[in-house]
Amino acid sequence: RFSASIPKTTPASPALCALQCCFKVTPSPAVRAKEALEKGEVPVGCLLVYNGEVIGRGRNEVNETKNATRHAEMVAIDRVLEWCKRHKRDYREVFPQLVLYVTVEPCIMCAAALRLMSILSCCGSVLSISSDDMVDSGDPFECSSGYRAEEAVELLKAFYRQENPNAPKSKVRKKDRRQ
């Protein structure tokens, strides 16, 4: 699913402003996902928006870095932390104001990290990690999903039609090219 956030503290208009910023002015999460696909990664991309400005961009870098934690959301979080250092801003004040745009719902690792970093709003998840009452896991956040879902699904299909160039030779499966 392609997911977009709507801040819980205001009507939808601020999110729509951020959405216009993401999809008209800067590369969208889908563009980041396409970059990941071109690098042989699972095509996931995301943006973290602060006051209408994209301050964190990420795409999957797992195969490229040989680090299983380098999901798009984690890369974007690192970019926001770098932005905070450059702009002498306290990340604890910035993160609660962020809105996340991501091409697919975050995995449990990324959803937990987003929640612990107090992201204002994010996309939906089957596990409801955004809203479940969990001990010592940060405040719940509001979610919405489905924006540009078809585009995200097509990118994932393209990835899974190809062979994984990073898989060990003994694990490589030949794909049926008739699909």
Tab-separated table of N, CA and C in Angstrom:
chain	number	residue	atom	x	y	z
A	1	ARG	N	0.821	-1.192	0.000
A	1	ARG	CA	0.000	0.000	0.000
A	1	ARG	C	0.856	1.243	0.000
A	2	PHE	N	0.431	2.267	-0.729
A	2	PHE	CA	1.087	3.562	-0.672
A	2	PHE	C	0.356	4.347	0.381
A	3	SER	N	1.046	4.835	1.369
A	3	SER	CA	0.393	5.455	2.506
A	3	SER	C	0.802	6.905	2.656
A	4	ALA	N	-0.123	7.697	3.120
A	4	ALA	CA	0.156	9.102	3.406
A	4	ALA	C	-0.407	9.438	4.764
A	5	SER	N	0.161	10.424	5.390
A	5	SER	CA	-0.227	10.776	6.747
A	5	SER	C	-1.135	11.986	6.780
A	6	ILE	N	-1.987	12.027	7.763
A	6	ILE	CA	-2.799	13.196	8.042
A	6	ILE	C	-2.596	13.526	9.507
A	7	PRO	N	-2.050	14.699	9.828
A	7	PRO	CA	-1.800	15.035	11.226
A	7	PRO	C	-3.063	14.965	12.061
A	8	LYS	N	-2.945	14.452	13.289
A	8	LYS	CA	-4.106	14.264	14.146
A	8	LYS	C	-4.551	15.547	14.830
A	9	THR	N	-3.704	16.544	14.862
A	9	THR	CA	-4.024	17.752	15.617
A	9	THR	C	-4.700	18.829	14.781
A	10	THR	N	-4.754	18.656	13.462
A	10	THR	CA	-5.329	19.680	12.605
A	10	THR	C	-6.167	19.051	11.521
A	11	PRO	N	-6.984	19.857	10.811
A	11	PRO	CA	-7.721	19.320	9.668
A	11	PRO	C	-6.754	18.847	8.592
A	12	ALA	N	-7.295	18.239	7.551
A	12	ALA	CA	-6.467	17.631	6.515
A	12	ALA	C	-5.633	18.637	5.734
A	13	SER	N	-5.958	19.912	5.719
A	13	SER	CA	-5.261	20.858	4.856
A	13	SER	C	-3.747	20.926	5.064
A	14	PRO	N	-3.191	20.906	6.285
A	14	PRO	CA	-1.730	20.902	6.408
A	14	PRO	C	-1.097	19.674	5.761
A	15	ALA	N	-1.759	18.540	5.891
A	15	ALA	CA	-1.223	17.330	5.260
A	15	ALA	C	-1.276	17.459	3.749
A	16	LEU	N	-2.346	18.068	3.239
A	16	LEU	CA	-2.431	18.252	1.797
A	16	LEU	C	-1.343	19.194	1.312
A	17	CYS	N	-1.026	20.220	2.100
A	17	CYS	CA	0.085	21.112	1.745
A	17	CYS	C	1.389	20.330	1.699
A	18	ALA	N	1.610	19.497	2.699
A	18	ALA	CA	2.823	18.677	2.730
A	18	ALA	C	2.828	17.708	1.564
A	19	LEU	N	1.647	17.158	1.237
A	19	LEU	CA	1.538	16.221	0.132
A	19	LEU	C	1.898	16.906	-1.179
A	20	GLN	N	1.419	18.142	-1.382
A	20	GLN	CA	1.775	18.885	-2.581
A	20	GLN	C	3.280	19.116	-2.618
A	21	CYS	N	3.846	19.448	-1.482
A	21	CYS	CA	5.299	19.626	-1.390
A	21	CYS	C	6.002	18.345	-1.829
A	22	CYS	N	5.535	17.222	-1.320
A	22	CYS	CA	6.189	15.943	-1.601
A	22	CYS	C	6.074	15.533	-3.054
A	23	PHE	N	4.915	15.774	-3.667
A	23	PHE	CA	4.675	15.199	-4.980
A	23	PHE	C	4.794	16.185	-6.128
A	24	LYS	N	4.912	17.479	-5.851
A	24	LYS	CA	5.049	18.452	-6.923
A	24	LYS	C	6.416	19.112	-6.932
A	25	VAL	N	6.973	19.370	-5.765
A	25	VAL	CA	8.215	20.126	-5.677
A	25	VAL	C	9.431	19.219	-5.562
A	26	THR	N	9.318	18.150	-4.811
A	26	THR	CA	10.465	17.289	-4.547
A	26	THR	C	10.196	15.888	-5.079
A	27	PRO	N	11.224	15.064	-5.163
A	27	PRO	CA	10.981	13.671	-5.529
A	27	PRO	C	10.049	13.015	-4.515
A	28	SER	N	9.058	12.314	-5.012
A	28	SER	CA	8.087	11.668	-4.131
A	28	SER	C	8.671	10.392	-3.539
A	29	PRO	N	7.979	9.816	-2.551
A	29	PRO	CA	8.431	8.514	-2.043
A	29	PRO	C	8.510	7.478	-3.161
A	30	ALA	N	7.611	7.581	-4.151
A	30	ALA	CA	7.640	6.627	-5.261
A	30	ALA	C	8.923	6.768	-6.071
A	31	VAL	N	9.417	7.989	-6.217
A	31	VAL	CA	10.689	8.200	-6.920
A	31	VAL	C	11.819	7.533	-6.148
A	32	ARG	N	11.813	7.687	-4.831
A	32	ARG	CA	12.827	7.029	-3.996
A	32	ARG	C	12.702	5.511	-4.130
A	33	ALA	N	11.467	5.009	-4.198
A	33	ALA	CA	11.254	3.568	-4.356
A	33	ALA	C	11.798	3.092	-5.699
A	34	LYS	N	11.596	3.886	-6.753
A	34	LYS	CA	12.133	3.528	-8.073
A	34	LYS	C	13.660	3.494	-8.039
A	35	GLU	N	14.268	4.441	-7.322
A	35	GLU	CA	15.727	4.433	-7.166
A	35	GLU	C	16.178	3.147	-6.472
A	36	ALA	N	15.434	2.734	-5.453
A	36	ALA	CA	15.766	1.490	-4.749
A	36	ALA	C	15.682	0.310	-5.705
A	37	LEU	N	14.621	0.249	-6.503
A	37	LEU	CA	14.443	-0.838	-7.467
A	37	LEU	C	15.618	-0.884	-8.441
A	38	GLU	N	16.042	0.273	-8.931
A	38	GLU	CA	17.175	0.338	-9.859
A	38	GLU	C	18.471	-0.166	-9.225
A	39	LYS	N	18.574	-0.080	-7.909
A	39	LYS	CA	19.761	-0.550	-7.182
A	39	LYS	C	19.619	-1.999	-6.725
A	40	GLY	N	18.522	-2.672	-7.127
A	40	GLY	CA	18.326	-4.066	-6.737
A	40	GLY	C	17.757	-4.231	-5.343
A	41	GLU	N	17.149	-3.180	-4.823
A	41	GLU	CA	16.552	-3.207	-3.488
A	41	GLU	C	15.042	-3.389	-3.596
A	42	VAL	N	14.433	-3.861	-2.520
A	42	VAL	CA	12.971	-3.856	-2.455
A	42	VAL	C	12.548	-2.396	-2.607
A	43	PRO	N	11.632	-2.094	-3.538
A	43	PRO	CA	11.311	-0.703	-3.853
A	43	PRO	C	10.432	-0.021	-2.811
A	44	VAL	N	11.072	0.485	-1.781
A	44	VAL	CA	10.384	1.247	-0.746
A	44	VAL	C	11.087	2.588	-0.627
A	45	GLY	N	10.287	3.642	-0.592
A	45	GLY	CA	10.830	4.978	-0.417
A	45	GLY	C	9.975	5.763	0.545
A	46	CYS	N	10.581	6.740	1.208
A	46	CYS	CA	9.794	7.568	2.123
A	46	CYS	C	10.379	8.965	2.235
A	47	LEU	N	9.529	9.859	2.713
A	47	LEU	CA	9.907	11.234	2.996
A	47	LEU	C	9.424	11.575	4.388
A	48	LEU	N	10.189	12.386	5.106
A	48	LEU	CA	9.764	12.950	6.383
A	48	LEU	C	9.682	14.457	6.189
A	49	VAL	N	8.497	15.012	6.454
A	49	VAL	CA	8.198	16.413	6.175
A	49	VAL	C	8.026	17.176	7.479
A	50	TYR	N	8.702	18.318	7.563
A	50	TYR	CA	8.645	19.192	8.738
A	50	TYR	C	8.223	20.578	8.275
A	51	ASN	N	7.087	21.041	8.745
A	51	ASN	CA	6.567	22.364	8.361
A	51	ASN	C	6.550	22.555	6.847
A	52	GLY	N	6.123	21.535	6.112
A	52	GLY	CA	6.017	21.622	4.666
A	52	GLY	C	7.315	21.418	3.915
A	53	GLU	N	8.415	21.162	4.607
A	53	GLU	CA	9.724	20.963	3.982
A	53	GLU	C	10.174	19.522	4.184
A	54	VAL	N	10.631	18.903	3.105
A	54	VAL	CA	11.173	17.551	3.209
A	54	VAL	C	12.561	17.656	3.822
A	55	ILE	N	12.726	17.081	5.018
A	55	ILE	CA	14.045	17.142	5.674
A	55	ILE	C	14.675	15.760	5.817
A	56	GLY	N	13.933	14.727	5.460
A	56	GLY	CA	14.472	13.372	5.495
A	56	GLY	C	13.949	12.566	4.328
A	57	ARG	N	14.862	12.019	3.540
A	57	ARG	CA	14.497	11.151	2.418
A	57	ARG	C	15.169	9.809	2.641
A	58	GLY	N	14.476	8.753	2.256
A	58	GLY	CA	15.090	7.445	2.391
A	58	GLY	C	14.565	6.472	1.359
A	59	ARG	N	15.391	5.520	1.038
A	59	ARG	CA	15.002	4.375	0.213
A	59	ARG	C	15.705	3.180	0.805
A	60	ASN	N	15.209	2.007	0.507
A	60	ASN	CA	15.866	0.814	1.031
A	60	ASN	C	17.321	0.765	0.559
A	61	GLU	N	18.210	0.412	1.485
A	61	GLU	CA	19.642	0.279	1.200
A	61	GLU	C	20.188	-1.009	1.810
A	62	VAL	N	19.319	-1.975	2.044
A	62	VAL	CA	19.690	-3.211	2.736
A	62	VAL	C	20.752	-3.989	1.969
A	63	ASN	N	20.502	-4.283	0.705
A	63	ASN	CA	21.456	-5.065	-0.086
A	63	ASN	C	22.732	-4.275	-0.351
A	64	GLU	N	22.573	-3.020	-0.660
A	64	GLU	CA	23.697	-2.143	-0.986
A	64	GLU	C	24.684	-2.036	0.174
A	65	THR	N	24.167	-1.931	1.394
A	65	THR	CA	25.025	-1.758	2.570
A	65	THR	C	25.306	-3.062	3.305
A	66	LYS	N	24.610	-4.131	2.903
A	66	LYS	CA	24.702	-5.422	3.609
A	66	LYS	C	24.312	-5.255	5.079
A	67	ASN	N	23.328	-4.393	5.323
A	67	ASN	CA	22.849	-4.092	6.669
A	67	ASN	C	21.326	-4.203	6.659
A	68	ALA	N	20.805	-5.207	7.320
A	68	ALA	CA	19.369	-5.498	7.294
A	68	ALA	C	18.507	-4.418	7.926
A	69	THR	N	19.101	-3.467	8.635
A	69	THR	CA	18.305	-2.406	9.264
A	69	THR	C	18.174	-1.163	8.391
A	70	ARG	N	18.778	-1.145	7.224
A	70	ARG	CA	18.767	0.072	6.397
A	70	ARG	C	17.516	0.151	5.531
A	71	HIS	N	16.363	0.089	6.187
A	71	HIS	CA	15.081	0.280	5.509
A	71	HIS	C	14.906	1.768	5.215
A	72	ALA	N	14.020	2.089	4.285
A	72	ALA	CA	13.804	3.474	3.864
A	72	ALA	C	13.504	4.392	5.045
A	73	GLU	N	12.667	3.934	5.958
A	73	GLU	CA	12.287	4.772	7.101
A	73	GLU	C	13.483	5.048	8.012
A	74	MET	N	14.319	4.044	8.225
A	74	MET	CA	15.489	4.210	9.092
A	74	MET	C	16.497	5.173	8.453
A	75	VAL	N	16.663	5.075	7.139
A	75	VAL	CA	17.553	5.995	6.425
A	75	VAL	C	17.020	7.421	6.555
A	76	ALA	N	15.706	7.590	6.370
A	76	ALA	CA	15.102	8.926	6.478
A	76	ALA	C	15.239	9.485	7.894
A	77	ILE	N	15.075	8.642	8.900
A	77	ILE	CA	15.262	9.089	10.289
A	77	ILE	C	16.688	9.607	10.481
A	78	ASP	N	17.670	8.878	9.949
A	78	ASP	CA	19.065	9.331	10.052
A	78	ASP	C	19.262	10.682	9.369
A	79	ARG	N	18.607	10.884	8.222
A	79	ARG	CA	18.726	12.167	7.509
A	79	ARG	C	18.131	13.303	8.343
A	80	VAL	N	17.023	13.032	9.035
A	80	VAL	CA	16.422	14.061	9.895
A	80	VAL	C	17.366	14.392	11.048
A	81	LEU	N	17.974	13.375	11.640
A	81	LEU	CA	18.928	13.631	12.725
A	81	LEU	C	20.098	14.485	12.228
A	82	GLU	N	20.586	14.202	11.014
A	82	GLU	CA	21.652	15.014	10.418
A	82	GLU	C	21.173	16.448	10.200
A	83	TRP	N	19.930	16.610	9.701
A	83	TRP	CA	19.344	17.936	9.479
A	83	TRP	C	19.276	18.701	10.797
A	84	CYS	N	18.851	18.031	11.845
A	84	CYS	CA	18.756	18.675	13.164
A	84	CYS	C	20.123	19.172	13.629
A	85	LYS	N	21.166	18.371	13.420
A	85	LYS	CA	22.521	18.797	13.807
A	85	LYS	C	22.964	20.013	13.002
A	86	ARG	N	22.750	19.957	11.676
A	86	ARG	CA	23.159	21.073	10.811
A	86	ARG	C	22.438	22.371	11.169
A	87	HIS	N	21.162	22.254	11.535
A	87	HIS	CA	20.344	23.438	11.820
A	87	HIS	C	20.259	23.750	13.316
A	88	LYS	N	21.069	23.031	14.100
A	88	LYS	CA	21.106	23.243	15.560
A	88	LYS	C	19.705	23.209	16.173
A	89	ARG	N	18.967	22.154	15.805
A	89	ARG	CA	17.617	21.951	16.319
A	89	ARG	C	17.613	20.697	17.182
A	90	ASP	N	16.832	20.719	18.228
A	90	ASP	CA	16.690	19.564	19.112
A	90	ASP	C	15.743	18.562	18.444
A	91	TYR	N	16.249	17.374	18.169
A	91	TYR	CA	15.436	16.371	17.478
A	91	TYR	C	14.165	16.046	18.249
A	92	ARG	N	14.195	16.196	19.572
A	92	ARG	CA	13.008	15.893	20.386
A	92	ARG	C	11.889	16.896	20.150
A	93	GLU	N	12.224	18.049	19.622
A	93	GLU	CA	11.208	19.034	19.259
A	93	GLU	C	10.768	18.873	17.811
A	94	VAL	N	11.653	18.392	16.957
A	94	VAL	CA	11.356	18.253	15.529
A	94	VAL	C	10.522	17.006	15.249
A	95	PHE	N	10.919	15.862	15.783
A	95	PHE	CA	10.256	14.602	15.437
A	95	PHE	C	8.748	14.597	15.701
A	96	PRO	N	8.255	15.159	16.794
A	96	PRO	CA	6.801	15.149	16.996
A	96	PRO	C	6.033	15.973	15.959
A	97	GLN	N	6.727	16.798	15.193
A	97	GLN	CA	6.081	17.622	14.172
A	97	GLN	C	6.183	17.011	12.770
A	98	LEU	N	6.865	15.888	12.636
A	98	LEU	CA	7.076	15.277	11.324
A	98	LEU	C	5.847	14.526	10.837
A	99	VAL	N	5.707	14.519	9.521
A	99	VAL	CA	4.713	13.689	8.852
A	99	VAL	C	5.488	12.770	7.914
A	100	LEU	N	5.177	11.481	7.964
A	100	LEU	CA	5.858	10.481	7.147
A	100	LEU	C	5.004	10.118	5.945
A	101	TYR	N	5.637	10.066	4.774
A	101	TYR	CA	5.013	9.560	3.552
A	101	TYR	C	5.865	8.383	3.109
A	102	VAL	N	5.241	7.226	2.911
A	102	VAL	CA	6.004	6.020	2.584
A	102	VAL	C	5.203	5.169	1.606
A	103	THR	N	5.904	4.455	0.729
A	103	THR	CA	5.221	3.706	-0.324
A	103	THR	C	4.542	2.439	0.158
A	104	VAL	N	4.986	1.872	1.255
A	104	VAL	CA	4.325	0.691	1.840
A	104	VAL	C	4.311	0.856	3.349
A	105	GLU	N	3.445	0.109	4.004
A	105	GLU	CA	3.389	0.244	5.461
A	105	GLU	C	4.707	-0.207	6.074
A	106	PRO	N	5.159	0.488	7.099
A	106	PRO	CA	6.429	0.116	7.728
A	106	PRO	C	6.369	-1.273	8.364
A	107	CYS	N	7.506	-1.944	8.354
A	107	CYS	CA	7.623	-3.212	9.070
A	107	CYS	C	7.562	-2.912	10.567
A	108	ILE	N	7.526	-3.943	11.371
A	108	ILE	CA	7.415	-3.734	12.816
A	108	ILE	C	8.631	-2.991	13.373
A	109	MET	N	9.832	-3.242	12.831
A	109	MET	CA	11.027	-2.531	13.297
A	109	MET	C	10.896	-1.034	13.027
A	110	CYS	N	10.523	-0.686	11.799
A	110	CYS	CA	10.423	0.728	11.432
A	110	CYS	C	9.262	1.408	12.142
A	111	ALA	N	8.119	0.721	12.243
A	111	ALA	CA	6.968	1.304	12.940
A	111	ALA	C	7.306	1.583	14.399
A	112	ALA	N	8.020	0.667	15.027
A	112	ALA	CA	8.418	0.881	16.426
A	112	ALA	C	9.386	2.057	16.531
A	113	ALA	N	10.337	2.158	15.608
A	113	ALA	CA	11.284	3.281	15.628
A	113	ALA	C	10.554	4.602	15.430
A	114	LEU	N	9.607	4.628	14.503
A	114	LEU	CA	8.837	5.851	14.262
A	114	LEU	C	8.058	6.250	15.505
A	115	ARG	N	7.486	5.270	16.151
A	115	ARG	CA	6.717	5.558	17.362
A	115	ARG	C	7.633	6.039	18.489
A	116	LEU	N	8.764	5.394	18.659
A	116	LEU	CA	9.708	5.810	19.700
A	116	LEU	C	10.260	7.214	19.443
A	117	MET	N	10.362	7.593	18.176
A	117	MET	CA	10.842	8.933	17.834
A	117	MET	C	9.715	9.960	17.866
A	118	SER	N	8.508	9.541	18.211
A	118	SER	CA	7.342	10.430	18.361
A	118	SER	C	6.923	11.104	17.064
A	119	ILE	N	6.991	10.368	15.957
A	119	ILE	CA	6.509	10.906	14.689
A	119	ILE	C	5.036	11.258	14.858
A	120	LEU	N	4.636	12.433	14.352
A	120	LEU	CA	3.265	12.906	14.519
A	120	LEU	C	2.256	11.964	13.886
A	121	SER	N	2.471	11.600	12.643
A	121	SER	CA	1.519	10.724	11.971
A	121	SER	C	2.227	9.924	10.907
A	122	CYS	N	1.591	8.827	10.531
A	122	CYS	CA	2.251	7.844	9.691
A	122	CYS	C	1.199	7.037	8.962
A	123	CYS	N	1.625	5.969	8.302
A	123	CYS	CA	0.697	5.143	7.558
A	123	CYS	C	0.180	3.991	8.394
A	124	GLY	N	-0.842	3.335	7.900
A	124	GLY	CA	-1.474	2.247	8.628
A	124	GLY	C	-0.652	0.980	8.627
A	125	SER	N	-0.913	0.138	9.592
A	125	SER	CA	-0.207	-1.125	9.709
A	125	SER	C	-1.167	-2.200	10.170
A	126	VAL	N	-0.975	-3.380	9.682
A	126	VAL	CA	-1.784	-4.512	10.093
A	126	VAL	C	-1.656	-4.749	11.592
A	127	LEU	N	-0.490	-4.469	12.157
A	127	LEU	CA	-0.231	-4.756	13.565
A	127	LEU	C	-0.704	-3.666	14.510
A	128	SER	N	-1.182	-2.537	13.993
A	128	SER	CA	-1.664	-1.416	14.807
A	128	SER	C	-0.618	-0.922	15.800
A	129	ILE	N	0.636	-1.006	15.433
A	129	ILE	CA	1.682	-0.525	16.338
A	129	ILE	C	1.570	0.980	16.537
A	130	SER	N	0.898	1.655	15.598
A	130	SER	CA	0.732	3.101	15.721
A	130	SER	C	-0.205	3.483	16.854
A	131	SER	N	-1.194	2.632	17.159
A	131	SER	CA	-2.218	3.029	18.127
A	131	SER	C	-2.388	2.086	19.309
A	132	ASP	N	-1.814	0.907	19.267
A	132	ASP	CA	-1.959	-0.023	20.389
A	132	ASP	C	-1.328	0.546	21.652
A	133	ASP	N	-1.896	0.190	22.788
A	133	ASP	CA	-1.345	0.598	24.076
A	133	ASP	C	-0.187	-0.339	24.403
A	134	MET	N	1.040	0.190	24.315
A	134	MET	CA	2.225	-0.626	24.556
A	134	MET	C	3.113	0.080	25.571
A	135	VAL	N	3.643	-0.653	26.487
A	135	VAL	CA	4.474	-0.097	27.550
A	135	VAL	C	5.781	0.451	26.980
A	136	ASP	N	6.169	1.646	27.416
A	136	ASP	CA	7.456	2.260	27.063
A	136	ASP	C	7.734	2.285	25.563
A	137	SER	N	6.725	2.609	24.775
A	137	SER	CA	6.939	2.599	23.332
A	137	SER	C	6.557	3.915	22.669
A	138	GLY	N	6.438	4.975	23.416
A	138	GLY	CA	6.090	6.263	22.831
A	138	GLY	C	4.591	6.433	22.709
A	139	ASP	N	4.199	7.608	22.249
A	139	ASP	CA	2.781	7.929	22.117
A	139	ASP	C	2.212	7.364	20.827
A	140	PRO	N	0.935	6.973	20.849
A	140	PRO	CA	0.277	6.520	19.615
A	140	PRO	C	0.219	7.661	18.595
A	141	PHE	N	0.078	7.326	17.314
A	141	PHE	CA	-0.064	8.346	16.280
A	141	PHE	C	-1.165	7.929	15.317
A	142	GLU	N	-1.702	8.906	14.597
A	142	GLU	CA	-2.802	8.665	13.675
A	142	GLU	C	-2.268	8.191	12.331
A	143	CYS	N	-3.031	7.329	11.666
A	143	CYS	CA	-2.594	6.763	10.393
A	143	CYS	C	-3.697	6.827	9.348
A	144	SER	N	-3.297	6.924	8.095
A	144	SER	CA	-4.208	6.744	6.968
A	144	SER	C	-3.401	6.071	5.868
A	145	SER	N	-4.081	5.418	4.940
A	145	SER	CA	-3.336	4.677	3.919
A	145	SER	C	-4.086	4.654	2.600
A	146	GLY	N	-3.420	4.164	1.571
A	146	GLY	CA	-4.032	3.929	0.280
A	146	GLY	C	-3.692	4.932	-0.804
A	147	TYR	N	-3.013	6.024	-0.484
A	147	TYR	CA	-2.709	7.030	-1.494
A	147	TYR	C	-1.677	6.486	-2.480
A	148	ARG	N	-1.982	6.519	-3.760
A	148	ARG	CA	-1.111	6.034	-4.841
A	148	ARG	C	-0.734	4.565	-4.653
A	149	ALA	N	-1.672	3.787	-4.162
A	149	ALA	CA	-1.429	2.370	-3.872
A	149	ALA	C	-1.033	1.583	-5.119
A	150	GLU	N	-1.687	1.868	-6.243
A	150	GLU	CA	-1.415	1.103	-7.467
A	150	GLU	C	0.042	1.251	-7.901
A	151	GLU	N	0.567	2.462	-7.786
A	151	GLU	CA	1.958	2.710	-8.161
A	151	GLU	C	2.915	1.896	-7.288
A	152	ALA	N	2.651	1.864	-5.992
A	152	ALA	CA	3.501	1.106	-5.071
A	152	ALA	C	3.433	-0.388	-5.369
A	153	VAL	N	2.239	-0.881	-5.653
A	153	VAL	CA	2.066	-2.306	-5.956
A	153	VAL	C	2.822	-2.668	-7.230
A	154	GLU	N	2.757	-1.817	-8.243
A	154	GLU	CA	3.466	-2.095	-9.498
A	154	GLU	C	4.981	-2.143	-9.288
A	155	LEU	N	5.504	-1.266	-8.446
A	155	LEU	CA	6.940	-1.302	-8.145
A	155	LEU	C	7.321	-2.602	-7.445
A	156	LEU	N	6.504	-3.025	-6.502
A	156	LEU	CA	6.786	-4.290	-5.811
A	156	LEU	C	6.713	-5.469	-6.774
A	157	LYS	N	5.727	-5.475	-7.666
A	157	LYS	CA	5.620	-6.549	-8.659
A	157	LYS	C	6.862	-6.580	-9.543
A	158	ALA	N	7.336	-5.407	-9.954
A	158	ALA	CA	8.537	-5.340	-10.796
A	158	ALA	C	9.735	-5.935	-10.068
A	159	PHE	N	9.865	-5.642	-8.784
A	159	PHE	CA	10.977	-6.186	-8.011
A	159	PHE	C	10.892	-7.704	-7.937
A	160	TYR	N	9.726	-8.228	-7.628
A	160	TYR	CA	9.606	-9.669	-7.429
A	160	TYR	C	9.601	-10.459	-8.730
A	161	ARG	N	9.445	-9.783	-9.878
A	161	ARG	CA	9.571	-10.469	-11.170
A	161	ARG	C	11.036	-10.719	-11.521
A	162	GLN	N	11.922	-9.922	-10.990
A	162	GLN	CA	13.343	-10.057	-11.327
A	162	GLN	C	14.052	-10.989	-10.351
A	163	GLU	N	15.259	-11.362	-10.719
A	163	GLU	CA	16.090	-12.155	-9.816
A	163	GLU	C	16.782	-11.212	-8.848
A	164	ASN	N	17.039	-11.684	-7.645
A	164	ASN	CA	17.744	-10.876	-6.658
A	164	ASN	C	19.240	-11.048	-6.898
A	165	PRO	N	19.906	-10.007	-7.408
A	165	PRO	CA	21.338	-10.134	-7.703
A	165	PRO	C	22.191	-10.277	-6.445
A	166	ASN	N	21.615	-9.992	-5.293
A	166	ASN	CA	22.360	-10.062	-4.038
A	166	ASN	C	22.160	-11.377	-3.292
A	167	ALA	N	21.300	-12.243	-3.820
A	167	ALA	CA	21.060	-13.530	-3.162
A	167	ALA	C	22.267	-14.444	-3.370
A	168	PRO	N	22.583	-15.274	-2.371
A	168	PRO	CA	23.655	-16.259	-2.567
A	168	PRO	C	23.317	-17.150	-3.761
A	169	LYS	N	24.323	-17.533	-4.524
A	169	LYS	CA	24.095	-18.315	-5.749
A	169	LYS	C	23.252	-19.562	-5.495
A	170	SER	N	23.406	-20.196	-4.347
A	170	SER	CA	22.634	-21.406	-4.054
A	170	SER	C	21.156	-21.103	-3.817
A	171	LYS	N	20.817	-19.846	-3.559
A	171	LYS	CA	19.434	-19.465	-3.263
A	171	LYS	C	18.715	-18.828	-4.446
A	172	VAL	N	19.433	-18.547	-5.537
A	172	VAL	CA	18.822	-17.873	-6.677
A	172	VAL	C	17.835	-18.809	-7.351
A	173	ARG	N	16.616	-18.299	-7.535
A	173	ARG	CA	15.587	-19.051	-8.253
A	173	ARG	C	15.341	-18.365	-9.583
A	174	LYS	N	15.235	-19.139	-10.621
A	174	LYS	CA	14.940	-18.571	-11.934
A	174	LYS	C	13.453	-18.252	-11.991
A	175	LYS	N	13.140	-17.039	-12.433
A	175	LYS	CA	11.753	-16.600	-12.533
A	175	LYS	C	11.181	-17.045	-13.859
A	176	ASP	N	9.882	-17.317	-13.856
A	176	ASP	CA	9.162	-17.636	-15.078
A	176	ASP	C	8.978	-16.327	-15.845
A	177	ARG	N	9.608	-16.187	-16.979
A	177	ARG	CA	9.610	-14.928	-17.739
A	177	ARG	C	8.301	-14.701	-18.511
A	178	ARG	N	7.361	-15.641	-18.493
A	178	ARG	CA	6.110	-15.484	-19.233
A	178	ARG	C	5.136	-14.557	-18.528
A	179	GLN	N	5.386	-14.182	-17.301
A	179	GLN	CA	4.432	-13.360	-16.533
A	179	GLN	C	4.318	-11.963	-17.051
